[in-house]
Amino acid sequence: MTTSHPALQRSRTSLYLARRPSACPRARRWAAAALQRWEATGQERDDVLLVMSELVTNALIHATGPIRAHLARDTAGRIHVQVDDGGPTHHHGADDGDGDGQDDEHGRGLGIVDHLAHHHGHGRAPFPYRCRAWAVLTTTHPATRPAAGPRTTAVPAARTLEPTA
């Protein structure tokens, strides 16, 4: 007897975050609850939560203004992570004096996102925000797993949540 999985429904949720140290843990708890509802696997959950943490942390450190996190699952099962903020601070890219602009605690976040996400980027966000960082992660949800052969990861631009302009 084979069990069929119903087609995935598109789901989306957003969270406004105060600009304070509790923003990142709050975003992780909120995202974990959504991923549980969406029946994400343990690895998918870990990857999405790490990407969410990195994007929220970057907004806290490098941007101004309000922060809003978005999490969405499309009908193909891909997970979209977005973080909107008020744009870069005036000291964005400031060097700490050693010449490389990085230290032992900072500078690896986007490398982690690049490793985990199928693709990612940044662009303009709708008012009252100015900037949006986004990442798309492929999933292994039972309804999206191929029956045989290699897993494909192509994501058509029209099917993603990042800005097209």
PDB file of C-alpha atoms in Angstrom:
ATOM      1  CA  MET A   1       0.000   0.000   0.000  1.00  0.00           C
ATOM      2  CA  THR A   2       1.368   3.396  -0.933  1.00  0.00           C
ATOM      3  CA  THR A   3       0.655   6.528   0.967  1.00  0.00           C
ATOM      4  CA  SER A   4       0.212   9.689  -1.006  1.00  0.00           C
ATOM      5  CA  HIS A   5       0.966  13.078   0.445  1.00  0.00           C
ATOM      6  CA  PRO A   6      -1.421  15.915  -0.277  1.00  0.00           C
ATOM      7  CA  ALA A   7      -0.076  18.770  -2.353  1.00  0.00           C
ATOM      8  CA  LEU A   8       1.659  21.402  -0.284  1.00  0.00           C
ATOM      9  CA  GLN A   9      -0.190  24.612   0.309  1.00  0.00           C
ATOM     10  CA  ARG A  10       1.564  27.929   0.096  1.00  0.00           C
ATOM     11  CA  SER A  11       2.023  29.311   3.615  1.00  0.00           C
ATOM     12  CA  ARG A  12       3.401  32.623   4.810  1.00  0.00           C
ATOM     13  CA  THR A  13       3.905  34.311   8.170  1.00  0.00           C
ATOM     14  CA  SER A  14       5.562  37.548   9.283  1.00  0.00           C
ATOM     15  CA  LEU A  15       6.876  38.885  12.573  1.00  0.00           C
ATOM     16  CA  TYR A  16       7.712  42.449  13.643  1.00  0.00           C
ATOM     17  CA  LEU A  17      10.844  42.572  15.797  1.00  0.00           C
ATOM     18  CA  ALA A  18      11.987  45.207  18.250  1.00  0.00           C
ATOM     19  CA  ARG A  19      15.562  46.355  17.774  1.00  0.00           C
ATOM     20  CA  ARG A  20      16.978  44.685  20.889  1.00  0.00           C
ATOM     21  CA  PRO A  21      19.136  41.633  21.722  1.00  0.00           C
ATOM     22  CA  SER A  22      16.031  39.463  22.215  1.00  0.00           C
ATOM     23  CA  ALA A  23      15.089  39.851  18.507  1.00  0.00           C
ATOM     24  CA  CYS A  24      17.164  36.917  17.286  1.00  0.00           C
ATOM     25  CA  PRO A  25      15.951  34.332  19.862  1.00  0.00           C
ATOM     26  CA  ARG A  26      12.379  35.546  19.349  1.00  0.00           C
ATOM     27  CA  ALA A  27      12.684  35.123  15.569  1.00  0.00           C
ATOM     28  CA  ARG A  28      14.086  31.610  16.039  1.00  0.00           C
ATOM     29  CA  ARG A  29      11.212  30.546  18.336  1.00  0.00           C
ATOM     30  CA  TRP A  30       8.643  31.984  15.930  1.00  0.00           C
ATOM     31  CA  ALA A  31      10.255  30.311  12.906  1.00  0.00           C
ATOM     32  CA  ALA A  32      10.565  26.971  14.739  1.00  0.00           C
ATOM     33  CA  ALA A  33       6.828  27.013  15.497  1.00  0.00           C
ATOM     34  CA  ALA A  34       5.983  27.697  11.836  1.00  0.00           C
ATOM     35  CA  LEU A  35       8.349  24.953  10.639  1.00  0.00           C
ATOM     36  CA  GLN A  36       6.751  22.482  13.025  1.00  0.00           C
ATOM     37  CA  ARG A  37       3.316  23.309  11.575  1.00  0.00           C
ATOM     38  CA  TRP A  38       4.762  22.813   8.103  1.00  0.00           C
ATOM     39  CA  GLU A  39       6.254  19.424   9.099  1.00  0.00           C
ATOM     40  CA  ALA A  40       9.839  20.367   8.256  1.00  0.00           C
ATOM     41  CA  THR A  41      12.481  17.738   8.920  1.00  0.00           C
ATOM     42  CA  GLY A  42      15.093  18.244  11.642  1.00  0.00           C
ATOM     43  CA  GLN A  43      17.790  19.217   9.120  1.00  0.00           C
ATOM     44  CA  GLU A  44      15.478  21.634   7.324  1.00  0.00           C
ATOM     45  CA  ARG A  45      14.529  23.194  10.653  1.00  0.00           C
ATOM     46  CA  ASP A  46      18.176  23.588  11.678  1.00  0.00           C
ATOM     47  CA  ASP A  47      19.146  25.149   8.326  1.00  0.00           C
ATOM     48  CA  VAL A  48      16.229  27.592   8.252  1.00  0.00           C
ATOM     49  CA  LEU A  49      16.758  28.642  11.865  1.00  0.00           C
ATOM     50  CA  LEU A  50      20.447  29.291  11.241  1.00  0.00           C
ATOM     51  CA  VAL A  51      19.699  31.362   8.136  1.00  0.00           C
ATOM     52  CA  MET A  52      16.990  33.295  10.014  1.00  0.00           C
ATOM     53  CA  SER A  53      19.440  33.960  12.859  1.00  0.00           C
ATOM     54  CA  GLU A  54      22.117  35.243  10.496  1.00  0.00           C
ATOM     55  CA  LEU A  55      19.777  37.578   8.587  1.00  0.00           C
ATOM     56  CA  VAL A  56      18.189  39.006  11.756  1.00  0.00           C
ATOM     57  CA  THR A  57      21.614  39.446  13.359  1.00  0.00           C
ATOM     58  CA  ASN A  58      22.869  41.300  10.278  1.00  0.00           C
ATOM     59  CA  ALA A  59      19.825  43.611  10.466  1.00  0.00           C
ATOM     60  CA  LEU A  60      20.525  44.288  14.141  1.00  0.00           C
ATOM     61  CA  ILE A  61      24.235  44.987  13.642  1.00  0.00           C
ATOM     62  CA  HIS A  62      24.359  46.704  10.259  1.00  0.00           C
ATOM     63  CA  ALA A  63      20.981  48.412   9.774  1.00  0.00           C
ATOM     64  CA  THR A  64      18.681  50.979  11.305  1.00  0.00           C
ATOM     65  CA  GLY A  65      14.959  51.278  11.763  1.00  0.00           C
ATOM     66  CA  PRO A  66      12.290  48.621  12.151  1.00  0.00           C
ATOM     67  CA  ILE A  67      12.841  44.919  11.455  1.00  0.00           C
ATOM     68  CA  ARG A  68      10.313  42.468  10.055  1.00  0.00           C
ATOM     69  CA  ALA A  69      10.983  38.779   9.426  1.00  0.00           C
ATOM     70  CA  HIS A  70       9.053  36.702   6.898  1.00  0.00           C
ATOM     71  CA  LEU A  71       8.932  32.955   6.507  1.00  0.00           C
ATOM     72  CA  ALA A  72       7.138  31.259   3.640  1.00  0.00           C
ATOM     73  CA  ARG A  73       6.768  27.827   2.097  1.00  0.00           C
ATOM     74  CA  ASP A  74       5.835  27.642  -1.563  1.00  0.00           C
ATOM     75  CA  THR A  75       3.849  24.870  -3.262  1.00  0.00           C
ATOM     76  CA  ALA A  76       7.086  23.102  -4.230  1.00  0.00           C
ATOM     77  CA  GLY A  77       8.094  22.945  -0.553  1.00  0.00           C
ATOM     78  CA  ARG A  78      10.920  25.483  -0.735  1.00  0.00           C
ATOM     79  CA  ILE A  79      11.348  27.653   2.346  1.00  0.00           C
ATOM     80  CA  HIS A  80      11.788  31.408   1.813  1.00  0.00           C
ATOM     81  CA  VAL A  81      13.404  33.465   4.586  1.00  0.00           C
ATOM     82  CA  GLN A  82      13.274  37.264   4.365  1.00  0.00           C
ATOM     83  CA  VAL A  83      14.297  40.030   6.737  1.00  0.00           C
ATOM     84  CA  ASP A  84      13.365  43.651   6.056  1.00  0.00           C
ATOM     85  CA  ASP A  85      15.091  46.552   7.817  1.00  0.00           C
ATOM     86  CA  GLY A  86      15.580  50.299   7.635  1.00  0.00           C
ATOM     87  CA  GLY A  87      18.785  50.190   5.621  1.00  0.00           C
ATOM     88  CA  PRO A  88      22.496  50.399   6.386  1.00  0.00           C
ATOM     89  CA  THR A  89      23.893  52.431   9.232  1.00  0.00           C
ATOM     90  CA  HIS A  90      26.427  55.161   8.472  1.00  0.00           C
ATOM     91  CA  HIS A  91      29.294  53.089   9.855  1.00  0.00           C
ATOM     92  CA  HIS A  92      28.490  50.081   7.648  1.00  0.00           C
ATOM     93  CA  GLY A  93      31.749  48.495   6.534  1.00  0.00           C
ATOM     94  CA  ALA A  94      33.835  50.250   9.138  1.00  0.00           C
ATOM     95  CA  ASP A  95      37.168  48.616   9.793  1.00  0.00           C
ATOM     96  CA  ASP A  96      38.364  47.672  13.274  1.00  0.00           C
ATOM     97  CA  GLY A  97      41.898  48.762  12.457  1.00  0.00           C
ATOM     98  CA  ASP A  98      43.528  45.438  11.525  1.00  0.00           C
ATOM     99  CA  GLY A  99      43.006  45.886   7.799  1.00  0.00           C
ATOM    100  CA  ASP A 100      40.683  42.970   7.055  1.00  0.00           C
ATOM    101  CA  GLY A 101      37.363  44.411   8.317  1.00  0.00           C
ATOM    102  CA  GLN A 102      36.562  41.175  10.187  1.00  0.00           C
ATOM    103  CA  ASP A 103      37.328  39.774  13.597  1.00  0.00           C
ATOM    104  CA  ASP A 104      36.995  36.353  15.197  1.00  0.00           C
ATOM    105  CA  GLU A 105      33.332  36.893  16.141  1.00  0.00           C
ATOM    106  CA  HIS A 106      31.924  38.521  13.001  1.00  0.00           C
ATOM    107  CA  GLY A 107      32.035  38.269   9.242  1.00  0.00           C
ATOM    108  CA  ARG A 108      30.935  34.693   8.551  1.00  0.00           C
ATOM    109  CA  GLY A 109      27.138  35.068   8.473  1.00  0.00           C
ATOM    110  CA  LEU A 110      26.636  35.481   4.746  1.00  0.00           C
ATOM    111  CA  GLY A 111      29.092  32.640   4.091  1.00  0.00           C
ATOM    112  CA  ILE A 112      26.870  30.389   6.202  1.00  0.00           C
ATOM    113  CA  VAL A 113      23.766  31.601   4.349  1.00  0.00           C
ATOM    114  CA  ASP A 114      25.533  30.999   1.020  1.00  0.00           C
ATOM    115  CA  HIS A 115      26.362  27.439   2.073  1.00  0.00           C
ATOM    116  CA  LEU A 116      22.842  26.564   3.284  1.00  0.00           C
ATOM    117  CA  ALA A 117      20.617  28.397   0.816  1.00  0.00           C
ATOM    118  CA  HIS A 118      19.870  27.369  -2.750  1.00  0.00           C
ATOM    119  CA  HIS A 119      20.174  31.068  -3.541  1.00  0.00           C
ATOM    120  CA  HIS A 120      20.086  34.342  -1.634  1.00  0.00           C
ATOM    121  CA  GLY A 121      20.450  38.057  -2.083  1.00  0.00           C
ATOM    122  CA  HIS A 122      19.262  41.490  -1.069  1.00  0.00           C
ATOM    123  CA  GLY A 123      17.206  44.284  -2.537  1.00  0.00           C
ATOM    124  CA  ARG A 124      14.658  46.985  -1.823  1.00  0.00           C
ATOM    125  CA  ALA A 125      11.860  46.379   0.656  1.00  0.00           C
ATOM    126  CA  PRO A 126       8.424  48.015   0.734  1.00  0.00           C
ATOM    127  CA  PHE A 127       7.886  51.112   2.890  1.00  0.00           C
ATOM    128  CA  PRO A 128       8.535  51.667   5.824  1.00  0.00           C
ATOM    129  CA  TYR A 129      11.548  49.397   5.271  1.00  0.00           C
ATOM    130  CA  ARG A 130      14.405  50.070   2.886  1.00  0.00           C
ATOM    131  CA  CYS A 131      16.339  46.819   2.543  1.00  0.00           C
ATOM    132  CA  ARG A 132      15.417  43.157   2.270  1.00  0.00           C
ATOM    133  CA  ALA A 133      17.794  40.219   2.692  1.00  0.00           C
ATOM    134  CA  TRP A 134      16.395  36.900   1.490  1.00  0.00           C
ATOM    135  CA  ALA A 135      17.308  33.261   1.086  1.00  0.00           C
ATOM    136  CA  VAL A 136      15.560  30.274  -0.470  1.00  0.00           C
ATOM    137  CA  LEU A 137      16.210  26.815   0.943  1.00  0.00           C
ATOM    138  CA  THR A 138      15.183  23.630  -0.826  1.00  0.00           C
ATOM    139  CA  THR A 139      13.507  20.968   1.275  1.00  0.00           C
ATOM    140  CA  THR A 140      13.047  17.236   1.415  1.00  0.00           C
ATOM    141  CA  HIS A 141       9.373  17.291   2.451  1.00  0.00           C
ATOM    142  CA  PRO A 142       7.772  13.944   1.461  1.00  0.00           C
ATOM    143  CA  ALA A 143       5.429  15.665  -0.999  1.00  0.00           C
ATOM    144  CA  THR A 144       8.374  17.257  -2.843  1.00  0.00           C
ATOM    145  CA  ARG A 145      10.837  14.357  -2.951  1.00  0.00           C
ATOM    146  CA  PRO A 146      11.436  12.980  -6.455  1.00  0.00           C
ATOM    147  CA  ALA A 147      10.491   9.343  -6.932  1.00  0.00           C
ATOM    148  CA  ALA A 148      13.855   8.519  -8.509  1.00  0.00           C
ATOM    149  CA  GLY A 149      16.903  10.203  -9.945  1.00  0.00           C
ATOM    150  CA  PRO A 150      18.882  13.206  -8.768  1.00  0.00           C
ATOM    151  CA  ARG A 151      17.222  15.968  -6.803  1.00  0.00           C
ATOM    152  CA  THR A 152      16.726  19.115  -8.852  1.00  0.00           C
ATOM    153  CA  THR A 153      17.134  22.486  -7.235  1.00  0.00           C
ATOM    154  CA  ALA A 154      16.307  24.947  -9.987  1.00  0.00           C
ATOM    155  CA  VAL A 155      14.092  27.742  -8.693  1.00  0.00           C
ATOM    156  CA  PRO A 156      12.388  29.874 -11.342  1.00  0.00           C
ATOM    157  CA  ALA A 157      12.714  33.570 -10.472  1.00  0.00           C
ATOM    158  CA  ALA A 158       8.971  34.150 -10.885  1.00  0.00           C
ATOM    159  CA  ARG A 159       8.236  31.612  -8.131  1.00  0.00           C
ATOM    160  CA  THR A 160      10.410  33.171  -5.428  1.00  0.00           C
ATOM    161  CA  LEU A 161       9.555  35.942  -2.984  1.00  0.00           C
ATOM    162  CA  GLU A 162      12.547  38.151  -3.631  1.00  0.00           C
ATOM    163  CA  PRO A 163      11.982  41.382  -5.538  1.00  0.00           C
ATOM    164  CA  THR A 164      12.120  41.074  -9.315  1.00  0.00           C
ATOM    165  CA  ALA A 165      13.148  44.665 -10.008  1.00  0.00           C
TER     166      ALA A 165
END
